[in-house]
């Protein structure tokens, strides 16, 4: 019997999870839950019901894992501990600084209810975290570097859109190739914020807007742009729609370290992602962890987990002997 | 109290493990065991005894994890099941085709004795296997590619040394850059053996040897060279010692796959290693898994494990809350 999945929240991520389930025949979409009017939602999977989120608690026995597709700022800190009382859950909580407190609140609720709640699945946190951990364990005393991009930053795009005279905008974060090369050389460079990434902005301005003023506001915006070399391009709405509709992202996790009795040998471990669709890849990671969460709970486990706590074999639809034969 | 480690076999790998322990203060070298005359061995760590392997069974209570540093062809198939009856063990068994039977024989002995035996630690099998598994789980229906090098192949170097008139040799396996680029493009190329890697040989010939004949024998050698584009350089013994003393290696694991309702988005996941010392990096992976094996056994587990069965957190000296705070 397939693992029955619920999706809570049907934005880019929720739709990405729906698509990921199509690629994983051992899982099936049981229902989508929304805070909107259910009739207003048109999902891709034929024959699957859409319910108002208030109905979720009555579906306890029809869903093996509920995937929470809300945002990290206000949705997940409330939803994950709430829903793990009813379901096994997976979320993609990505406010790095608040992970410890989120973990604690989910862990308490999960243990009380006997469910497994896996938090912070995705690629950063997620696959990038795994690669940081593995490389740290293998090369103690080394140096870690994480670069993001080339990719669209939703937060930075939103910040530009809030400027007076801006109609729409898309911001790309771009790793500096020279910095990447310096890291790969094993020279352990100390890199400033400005040296690691540049920011490129494509802006659609209102008619008669003061372009020079918009550009000045962008490049001097504290936290978002002031510490970076930022370039601003003004383009038409048509160009934005034509050339910048996608949500690509990616990045690099690199660790360099030494081995040998006198640290005489250098090593470079590099992991990189090049993603056409940030939400769909995140959703694909989530789907694999939903499988793991289901299995762990079937084995009697409960509590909060992160990607660090899950043995890799739990993620795969193949069994142990197949994995050893084909992938080891 | 530090985890007490024994090393069985003091070649390049055993010495690499000794160096790795120096980098991991929560572990300590308790003893080295050898089939040679113990007095003939001079290890790097002050004050640590060297014993004949026959003495190992009397050291059951003095060693938490025994690391088996023998070869996969004849040593480990016998040693790993034998020593897991006495100790928790880690080996680096790397004959991919024989892993299933090795697993079964180690699992049986480990379960009977109540120990944990982790097999096939290193980078391939090992870190490469992990990356194949993670990427497969996240991108089902994608394509896998593994490239090796640039690095020294001991087996191919040995094969050249067996040719009449050859005094010494070093063989490098080199991935073809054009093939790597084709894979990264997401075009899912079908690549022949010849298209993926080239082989470069540095050969020291005996005086008066027939160089043309040696070259012909190398490039036409079945299995080892005939299916590759191979170049042969004759150099002096001094040049070999000066320029080819190291044992570098590395490689690339790449998976490409699609997401989206109609497979409309492409993704590239790439993991690469650039290693100055193949045995020292392998040993560093082994050391991290020795920590995991010790902890699992302390928790009451027994049986054979591979890297697929170990939750990443077990590899790190940091505890769960530190990991979540600093690496997630």
XYZ file of C-alpha atoms in Angstrom:
656
model
C 0.000 0.000 0.000
C 1.290 3.410 -0.925
C 2.242 5.945 1.738
C -0.648 8.414 1.981
C 0.522 12.018 1.867
C -1.339 15.192 2.759
C -0.226 18.626 1.592
C -1.004 21.651 3.741
C -0.649 24.850 1.727
C -0.787 24.932 -2.047
C 1.689 27.580 -3.170
C 4.862 26.918 -5.196
C 6.143 24.439 -2.613
C 2.850 22.578 -2.208
C 2.528 22.230 -5.955
C 6.158 21.050 -6.051
C 5.328 18.310 -3.541
C 2.368 17.253 -5.671
C 4.719 16.927 -8.676
C 7.321 15.048 -6.596
C 4.729 12.479 -5.519
C 4.029 11.756 -9.189
C 7.695 10.691 -9.462
C 7.496 8.379 -6.419
C 5.050 5.529 -7.058
C 5.297 4.225 -3.484
C 3.565 7.409 -2.267
C 0.196 8.861 -3.150
C -1.483 12.192 -2.591
C -4.461 11.696 -0.270
C -5.663 15.289 0.100
C -4.647 18.936 -0.145
C -5.561 21.326 2.681
C -5.808 25.064 2.282
C -6.743 28.159 4.242
C -8.399 29.495 1.076
C -11.826 28.553 -0.199
C -11.277 24.872 -1.258
C -13.406 25.289 -4.394
C -11.100 28.045 -5.588
C -8.140 25.655 -5.765
C -7.466 23.613 -8.892
C -4.820 21.012 -8.235
C -3.061 18.894 -10.844
C -3.841 15.399 -9.531
C -7.126 14.002 -10.782
C -9.589 12.734 -8.198
C -7.832 14.053 -5.111
C -9.949 16.166 -2.751
C -9.122 19.681 -1.567
C -10.313 20.507 1.952
C -10.286 23.499 4.198
C -7.505 23.222 6.763
C -10.118 23.033 9.533
C -11.038 19.575 8.272
C -7.531 18.186 8.729
C -8.063 16.838 12.246
C -10.885 14.617 11.010
C -8.477 13.029 8.476
C -6.046 11.633 11.073
C -6.460 8.054 9.933
C -6.444 8.741 6.211
C -3.010 10.356 6.044
C 0.367 8.829 6.935
C 2.485 11.972 6.571
C 1.336 15.591 6.381
C 3.684 17.895 4.503
C 3.589 21.457 5.754
C 4.204 23.898 2.926
C 3.775 27.200 4.770
C 6.374 29.901 5.331
C 9.021 29.946 8.027
C 8.288 33.432 9.307
C 4.824 32.956 10.757
C 3.218 29.698 9.516
C 5.552 26.875 10.516
C 6.443 27.977 14.069
C 2.736 27.528 14.838
C 1.716 24.812 12.372
C 4.450 22.231 12.850
C 3.981 21.727 16.624
C 0.215 21.904 16.110
C -0.035 19.353 13.312
C 2.546 16.921 14.710
C -0.023 16.268 17.452
C -2.230 14.758 14.732
C 0.141 13.498 12.044
C 3.689 12.586 11.174
C 4.899 15.784 9.504
C 7.702 17.188 7.370
C 8.422 20.898 7.089
C 11.053 23.030 5.366
C 11.644 25.511 8.191
C 14.590 27.558 6.954
C 15.223 30.341 9.469
C 18.621 28.941 10.482
C 18.928 30.981 13.673
C 15.591 29.766 15.025
C 16.000 26.059 14.271
C 16.964 25.140 17.872
C 13.770 26.563 19.370
C 11.632 25.183 16.556
C 13.191 21.766 17.152
C 12.386 21.894 20.854
C 8.760 22.870 20.396
C 8.174 20.229 17.690
C 10.006 17.580 19.715
C 7.816 18.104 22.764
C 4.559 17.881 20.810
C 5.774 14.939 18.717
C 6.817 12.899 21.735
C 3.530 13.563 23.483
C 1.523 12.429 20.473
C 3.776 9.573 19.337
C 4.509 11.035 15.907
C 7.684 11.857 14.015
C 8.219 15.451 12.891
C 11.073 16.127 10.512
C 11.969 19.803 10.282
C 14.116 21.848 7.902
C 14.062 19.500 4.895
C 15.122 20.982 1.575
C 18.515 21.962 0.244
C 19.695 24.692 2.638
C 18.895 23.687 5.305
C 18.858 20.123 4.026
C 21.228 18.677 1.449
C 23.743 21.470 2.066
C 23.607 20.791 5.820
C 24.275 17.098 5.246
C 27.288 17.905 3.156
C 28.596 20.322 5.780
C 28.219 17.634 8.444
C 29.791 14.785 6.478
C 32.748 16.907 5.378
C 33.232 18.273 8.909
C 33.259 14.777 10.376
C 35.774 13.535 7.803
C 38.055 16.588 7.808
C 38.114 17.987 11.361
C 40.035 21.226 11.586
C 39.197 22.243 8.032
C 37.353 25.249 6.644
C 33.734 25.500 5.457
C 32.399 27.661 2.676
C 28.839 27.925 1.423
C 27.995 29.908 -1.716
C 24.494 30.442 -3.061
C 23.392 30.960 -6.630
C 23.131 31.683 -9.325
C 19.532 31.990 -8.262
C 16.516 34.072 -7.507
C 16.226 35.422 -3.973
C 12.558 35.916 -3.185
C 13.311 38.088 -0.175
C 15.546 40.454 -2.123
C 13.109 40.633 -5.016
C 10.374 41.559 -2.548
C 12.567 44.239 -0.983
C 13.010 45.906 -4.368
C 9.279 45.714 -5.095
C 8.583 47.757 -1.966
C 10.550 50.737 -3.365
C 8.449 53.632 -4.641
C 8.179 53.617 -8.416
C 8.933 49.879 -8.783
C 6.287 47.783 -10.477
C 8.047 44.418 -10.408
C 11.552 43.043 -9.856
C 13.656 39.936 -9.883
C 16.946 39.657 -7.972
C 19.677 37.109 -8.677
C 22.347 36.144 -6.136
C 25.553 35.212 -7.946
C 28.637 33.589 -6.405
C 31.911 35.287 -7.339
C 33.881 32.885 -9.523
C 37.228 34.214 -8.265
C 36.205 33.508 -4.678
C 35.118 29.970 -5.578
C 38.472 29.361 -7.256
C 40.362 30.693 -4.238
C 38.433 28.344 -1.946
C 38.984 25.342 -4.216
C 42.724 26.056 -4.278
C 42.826 25.194 -0.567
C 44.266 28.593 0.373
C 41.527 29.077 3.025
C 40.787 32.673 2.090
C 38.983 34.983 4.521
C 36.172 36.285 2.338
C 34.039 39.323 3.051
C 30.353 39.397 2.171
C 31.205 41.536 -0.863
C 33.880 39.118 -2.056
C 31.609 36.062 -1.996
C 28.477 37.135 -3.879
C 27.247 39.820 -6.242
C 23.616 40.828 -6.704
C 21.959 41.499 -10.035
C 18.559 43.165 -10.183
C 16.057 43.336 -13.037
C 13.542 46.076 -12.357
C 10.329 47.108 -14.063
C 9.702 50.766 -13.169
C 6.434 52.640 -13.198
C 6.063 55.160 -15.996
C 7.760 58.471 -15.117
C 9.577 56.911 -12.154
C 12.968 58.369 -11.206
C 15.265 55.524 -12.317
C 18.395 57.047 -10.818
C 16.634 57.362 -7.477
C 15.411 53.732 -7.585
C 18.882 52.482 -8.392
C 20.353 54.519 -5.532
C 17.794 53.152 -3.106
C 18.501 49.573 -4.142
C 22.290 49.627 -4.015
C 22.338 51.441 -0.661
C 19.660 49.336 1.058
C 21.123 48.144 4.374
C 21.414 44.355 4.974
C 19.943 43.533 1.568
C 22.319 45.274 -0.863
C 24.690 47.787 0.769
C 27.331 45.131 1.553
C 27.347 43.772 -1.997
C 28.365 44.888 -5.454
C 24.935 45.309 -6.973
C 23.986 45.964 -10.579
C 20.555 47.216 -11.587
C 18.963 46.746 -15.015
C 15.714 48.436 -15.940
C 13.667 46.287 -18.271
C 10.140 46.166 -19.614
C 7.376 44.087 -18.094
C 7.435 41.918 -21.213
C 11.141 41.218 -20.795
C 10.639 40.290 -17.147
C 7.880 37.852 -18.074
C 9.846 36.422 -20.981
C 13.335 36.091 -19.488
C 12.858 35.924 -15.724
C 9.812 33.764 -15.051
C 11.751 30.815 -13.614
C 12.797 30.279 -10.004
C 16.268 28.785 -10.500
C 18.729 28.453 -7.648
C 21.627 26.391 -6.424
C 25.008 26.833 -4.846
C 28.137 25.240 -3.504
C 29.259 23.713 -0.201
C 33.020 23.359 -0.072
C 35.207 22.094 2.739
C 38.977 22.070 2.594
C 41.120 20.318 5.148
C 44.443 18.683 5.839
C 45.536 15.175 6.707
C 48.859 13.555 7.504
C 51.036 13.505 10.588
C 52.143 17.083 9.897
C 49.089 18.230 7.936
C 51.063 17.772 4.763
C 48.185 16.726 2.479
C 45.257 18.878 1.337
C 41.777 17.809 0.352
C 38.831 19.565 -1.246
C 35.277 18.253 -0.843
C 32.704 20.035 -2.981
C 28.957 19.630 -3.337
C 26.962 21.700 -5.750
C 23.412 22.068 -6.980
C 22.185 23.631 -10.190
C 18.413 23.817 -9.998
C 15.904 24.972 -12.603
C 13.217 25.177 -9.923
C 14.042 25.922 -6.311
C 10.590 24.935 -4.930
C 10.356 21.721 -6.962
C 13.782 20.531 -5.850
C 12.991 21.432 -2.235
C 9.742 19.494 -2.602
C 11.638 16.488 -3.984
C 13.871 16.420 -0.904
C 10.790 16.697 1.294
C 9.130 13.753 -0.468
C 12.151 11.514 0.205
C 12.104 12.511 3.886
C 8.359 11.858 4.078
C 9.151 8.238 3.199
C 11.749 8.136 5.983
C 9.390 9.696 8.525
C 6.693 7.160 7.708
C 9.084 4.240 8.147
C 10.539 5.575 11.392
C 7.082 5.999 12.856
C 6.114 2.495 11.688
C 9.127 1.225 13.650
C 7.764 2.911 16.759
C 9.877 6.069 16.833
C 8.560 9.487 17.799
C 9.932 13.000 18.334
C 11.530 15.705 16.234
C 14.205 14.800 13.707
C 16.388 16.671 11.254
C 18.244 15.372 8.200
C 21.181 14.698 10.548
C 19.207 12.017 12.382
C 18.032 9.961 9.415
C 20.094 7.044 8.097
C 20.304 7.531 4.303
C 18.745 4.129 3.516
C 15.414 5.360 4.937
C 15.127 7.835 2.052
C 15.140 5.308 -0.736
C 12.312 3.193 -2.098
C 14.867 0.394 -2.602
C 15.574 -2.054 0.208
C 18.941 -2.563 1.901
C 20.140 -5.421 -0.283
C 19.209 -3.571 -3.488
C 20.995 -0.442 -2.267
C 24.139 -2.389 -1.402
C 24.101 -4.114 -4.765
C 23.402 -1.111 -6.980
C 24.537 2.083 -5.221
C 27.283 1.168 -2.725
C 37.116 8.762 28.090
C 38.385 8.584 24.553
C 37.273 5.838 22.166
C 40.082 3.270 22.086
C 41.036 2.294 18.544
C 43.108 -0.639 17.314
C 44.692 -0.733 13.859
C 45.230 -4.076 12.159
C 47.709 -3.760 9.311
C 50.174 -0.915 9.055
C 50.510 -0.085 5.367
C 49.469 3.218 3.764
C 45.916 2.880 5.068
C 46.914 1.890 8.607
C 49.308 4.818 8.806
C 46.528 7.045 7.437
C 44.232 5.920 10.259
C 46.962 6.697 12.778
C 47.207 10.239 11.340
C 43.407 10.626 11.323
C 43.201 9.736 15.017
C 45.621 12.581 15.749
C 42.978 14.919 14.249
C 40.140 13.487 16.378
C 40.823 14.109 20.080
C 37.836 12.032 21.212
C 39.600 8.913 19.910
C 42.961 7.424 20.829
C 45.185 4.780 19.328
C 45.393 1.835 21.751
C 47.554 -0.563 19.751
C 48.713 -1.522 16.275
C 48.595 -5.175 15.195
C 50.715 -6.616 12.406
C 51.493 -9.901 10.719
C 55.093 -8.761 10.492
C 57.664 -8.949 13.261
C 56.322 -6.274 15.687
C 59.816 -4.975 16.491
C 60.332 -4.215 12.790
C 57.486 -1.676 12.810
C 58.096 1.950 13.759
C 54.832 3.793 14.169
C 54.395 7.543 14.528
C 52.466 7.709 17.820
C 54.706 7.808 20.887
C 54.074 5.223 23.596
C 51.618 3.051 21.683
C 52.455 -0.668 21.543
C 52.783 -2.761 18.389
C 51.724 -6.391 18.747
C 51.659 -9.434 16.551
C 48.162 -10.039 15.219
C 47.981 -13.296 17.201
C 47.795 -11.216 20.379
C 44.632 -9.372 19.262
C 42.168 -11.772 20.888
C 43.709 -11.112 24.306
C 43.047 -7.369 23.869
C 39.254 -7.669 23.587
C 38.619 -5.414 26.572
C 41.248 -2.802 25.744
C 39.913 -1.825 22.328
C 36.525 -0.322 21.467
C 36.832 -0.462 17.675
C 39.331 -2.415 15.584
C 40.062 -0.896 12.178
C 40.956 -3.484 9.576
C 43.434 -2.061 7.083
C 44.075 -5.125 4.933
C 43.286 -5.586 1.253
C 39.928 -6.483 -0.257
C 41.179 -9.338 -2.429
C 42.261 -11.827 0.230
C 42.560 -10.162 3.679
C 39.176 -8.646 4.471
C 36.884 -11.489 3.306
C 38.549 -13.562 6.044
C 39.514 -10.927 8.621
C 36.294 -8.924 8.920
C 34.012 -11.844 9.880
C 36.793 -13.239 12.078
C 37.535 -10.052 14.012
C 33.934 -8.912 14.377
C 33.554 -11.915 16.684
C 35.960 -10.143 19.073
C 35.570 -6.423 18.350
C 33.463 -3.755 16.779
C 35.197 -3.305 13.428
C 35.393 -0.994 10.422
C 36.812 -2.072 7.076
C 37.178 -0.476 3.640
C 36.168 -3.492 1.555
C 36.011 -2.099 -1.975
C 35.282 -4.982 -4.354
C 31.864 -3.613 -5.319
C 30.580 -6.841 -6.877
C 31.307 -8.872 -3.734
C 29.833 -6.465 -1.180
C 26.543 -8.419 -0.815
C 28.267 -11.663 0.194
C 30.765 -9.823 2.403
C 27.858 -8.094 4.132
C 26.115 -11.407 4.793
C 29.136 -13.109 6.269
C 30.004 -10.119 8.496
C 26.373 -9.696 9.549
C 26.086 -13.293 10.722
C 29.271 -13.154 12.812
C 28.479 -9.692 14.190
C 25.005 -10.664 15.323
C 26.292 -13.821 16.980
C 28.931 -11.891 18.923
C 26.915 -8.722 19.635
C 29.279 -6.380 17.805
C 28.820 -3.826 15.042
C 30.825 -4.285 11.838
C 30.804 -1.438 9.352
C 32.056 -2.472 5.920
C 33.108 -0.534 2.821
C 33.974 2.807 4.464
C 36.059 5.212 2.408
C 35.172 7.350 -0.568
C 34.158 4.828 -3.246
C 32.548 2.841 -1.787
C 31.764 5.385 0.915
C 31.217 9.100 0.358
C 30.491 8.532 -3.353
C 27.933 5.852 -2.476
C 26.197 8.227 -0.060
C 25.950 10.863 -2.727
C 24.587 8.370 -5.236
C 21.935 7.307 -2.717
C 20.872 10.801 -1.642
C 20.648 12.057 -5.217
C 18.752 8.939 -6.324
C 16.230 9.353 -3.531
C 15.690 13.032 -4.326
C 15.623 12.717 -8.118
C 13.990 9.378 -8.991
C 14.122 8.633 -12.699
C 17.340 10.590 -13.203
C 20.737 9.505 -14.480
C 23.893 8.690 -12.475
C 27.457 9.283 -13.527
C 30.618 8.512 -11.576
C 34.019 9.683 -12.818
C 37.317 8.904 -11.116
C 40.507 10.949 -11.048
C 42.719 12.570 -11.694
C 44.442 9.989 -9.579
C 46.829 7.099 -9.244
C 45.397 3.640 -9.839
C 47.446 1.148 -7.858
C 46.044 -1.804 -9.795
C 46.929 -0.342 -13.167
C 50.377 0.726 -11.981
C 50.985 -2.844 -10.782
C 49.821 -4.258 -14.118
C 52.433 -2.175 -15.934
C 55.154 -3.223 -13.485
C 54.550 -6.861 -14.391
C 55.545 -6.199 -18.028
C 58.992 -7.480 -19.013
C 61.536 -4.666 -19.108
C 59.591 -2.368 -16.746
C 61.365 -1.333 -13.573
C 58.679 0.916 -12.092
C 55.504 2.689 -13.209
C 52.770 5.049 -12.160
C 49.364 5.185 -13.875
C 46.918 8.103 -13.666
C 43.219 7.768 -14.413
C 41.897 11.049 -15.850
C 38.248 11.972 -16.416
C 37.528 13.425 -19.853
C 36.556 17.083 -19.392
C 34.257 17.052 -22.429
C 32.317 14.109 -20.984
C 31.969 15.885 -17.623
C 30.627 18.957 -19.386
C 28.141 16.903 -21.387
C 26.860 15.288 -18.180
C 26.583 18.635 -16.378
C 24.576 20.033 -19.272
C 21.784 17.592 -18.402
C 21.805 16.022 -21.857
C 22.102 12.506 -20.326
C 24.789 11.309 -22.729
C 25.455 7.585 -23.197
C 29.205 7.418 -22.614
C 31.488 4.553 -23.556
C 34.421 3.550 -21.346
C 36.745 5.345 -23.761
C 34.701 8.529 -23.667
C 34.724 8.806 -19.861
C 38.368 8.381 -18.864
C 41.857 8.453 -20.329
C 44.903 6.720 -18.864
C 48.354 8.239 -18.589
C 51.345 6.072 -17.738
C 54.798 7.064 -16.505
C 57.191 4.178 -16.974
C 60.784 3.575 -15.875
C 62.261 0.979 -18.223
C 65.203 -1.313 -17.626
C 68.340 -0.421 -19.548
C 68.189 -1.833 -23.101
C 64.500 -2.614 -22.808
C 62.438 -2.458 -25.997
C 60.409 0.698 -25.365
C 58.174 0.279 -28.398
C 57.326 -3.226 -27.281
C 56.507 -2.072 -23.715
C 54.255 0.674 -25.009
C 52.458 -1.768 -27.293
C 51.928 -4.208 -24.442
C 50.494 -1.494 -22.222
C 48.047 0.094 -24.631
C 46.734 -3.281 -25.807
C 46.397 -4.883 -22.368
C 42.830 -6.258 -22.132
C 40.553 -4.900 -19.346
C 43.233 -2.565 -18.028
C 44.057 -0.385 -21.064
C 42.677 -1.692 -24.371
C 39.327 0.075 -23.939
C 40.922 3.463 -23.155
C 42.968 6.098 -24.904
C 46.280 5.541 -23.171
C 49.442 7.595 -23.350
C 52.808 6.267 -22.223
C 55.749 8.410 -21.108
C 59.151 6.879 -20.446
C 60.937 8.722 -17.670
C 63.961 8.218 -15.449
C 63.799 6.699 -11.978
C 64.740 10.118 -10.578
C 61.813 11.784 -12.356
C 59.417 9.146 -11.058
C 60.627 9.693 -7.499
C 60.566 13.460 -7.847
C 57.278 14.042 -9.697
C 55.124 10.998 -8.992
C 55.638 10.070 -5.344
C 52.184 11.126 -4.169
C 49.012 9.056 -4.149
C 46.448 11.664 -5.214
C 42.959 10.723 -6.309
C 39.402 11.986 -6.437
C 36.484 12.123 -8.785
C 32.930 13.194 -9.417
C 29.458 11.827 -8.692
C 26.841 13.588 -10.771
C 23.105 12.956 -10.964
C 20.809 14.770 -13.314
C 17.051 14.552 -13.123
C 13.760 16.223 -13.895
C 10.934 17.600 -11.793
C 7.607 19.188 -12.566
C 4.270 17.811 -13.663
C 5.619 17.281 -17.186
C 9.311 16.880 -16.303
C 9.833 20.460 -17.418
C 12.613 21.391 -14.968
C 16.169 19.996 -14.888
C 18.500 19.659 -11.934
C 22.170 18.778 -11.567
C 23.560 17.433 -8.291
C 27.345 17.148 -8.223
C 29.753 15.886 -5.568
C 33.482 15.951 -6.103
C 36.657 15.131 -4.243
C 40.167 16.392 -4.929
C 42.504 14.439 -2.676
C 46.257 14.809 -2.192
C 46.362 11.439 -0.468
C 43.913 8.675 -1.301
C 44.788 6.475 1.724
C 44.748 9.363 4.217
C 41.325 10.576 3.080
C 39.978 7.005 3.119
C 41.382 6.671 6.639
C 39.687 9.917 7.694
C 36.319 8.571 6.560
C 37.015 5.334 8.422
C 37.828 7.249 11.620
C 34.496 9.064 11.530
C 32.654 5.766 11.037
C 34.619 4.187 13.903
C 33.027 6.826 16.152
C 29.583 5.894 14.794
C 30.194 2.176 15.259
C 31.269 2.681 18.862
C 28.146 4.709 19.650
C 25.795 2.261 17.935
C 27.265 -0.627 19.880
C 27.009 1.361 23.128
C 23.299 1.761 22.349
C 22.977 -2.007 22.124
C 23.048 -2.493 18.359
C 24.820 -5.335 16.601
C 25.213 -6.649 13.059
C 26.742 -5.477 9.809
C 26.239 -1.912 8.642
C 27.215 0.169 5.638
C 27.369 3.942 5.272
C 23.725 3.754 4.121
C 22.614 2.594 7.568
C 24.288 5.284 9.687
C 22.502 8.522 10.562
C 24.955 11.348 9.790
C 24.900 12.734 13.354
C 26.676 9.583 14.595
C 29.792 10.596 12.632
C 30.380 13.884 14.402
C 32.053 14.578 17.720
C 29.483 17.357 18.238
C 26.150 16.570 19.894
C 22.747 17.016 18.302
C 22.062 20.511 19.596
C 25.503 21.768 18.513
C 25.012 20.240 15.078
C 21.602 21.850 14.670
C 22.955 25.204 15.792
C 26.133 25.291 13.732
C 25.767 23.042 10.682
C 22.059 22.763 9.851
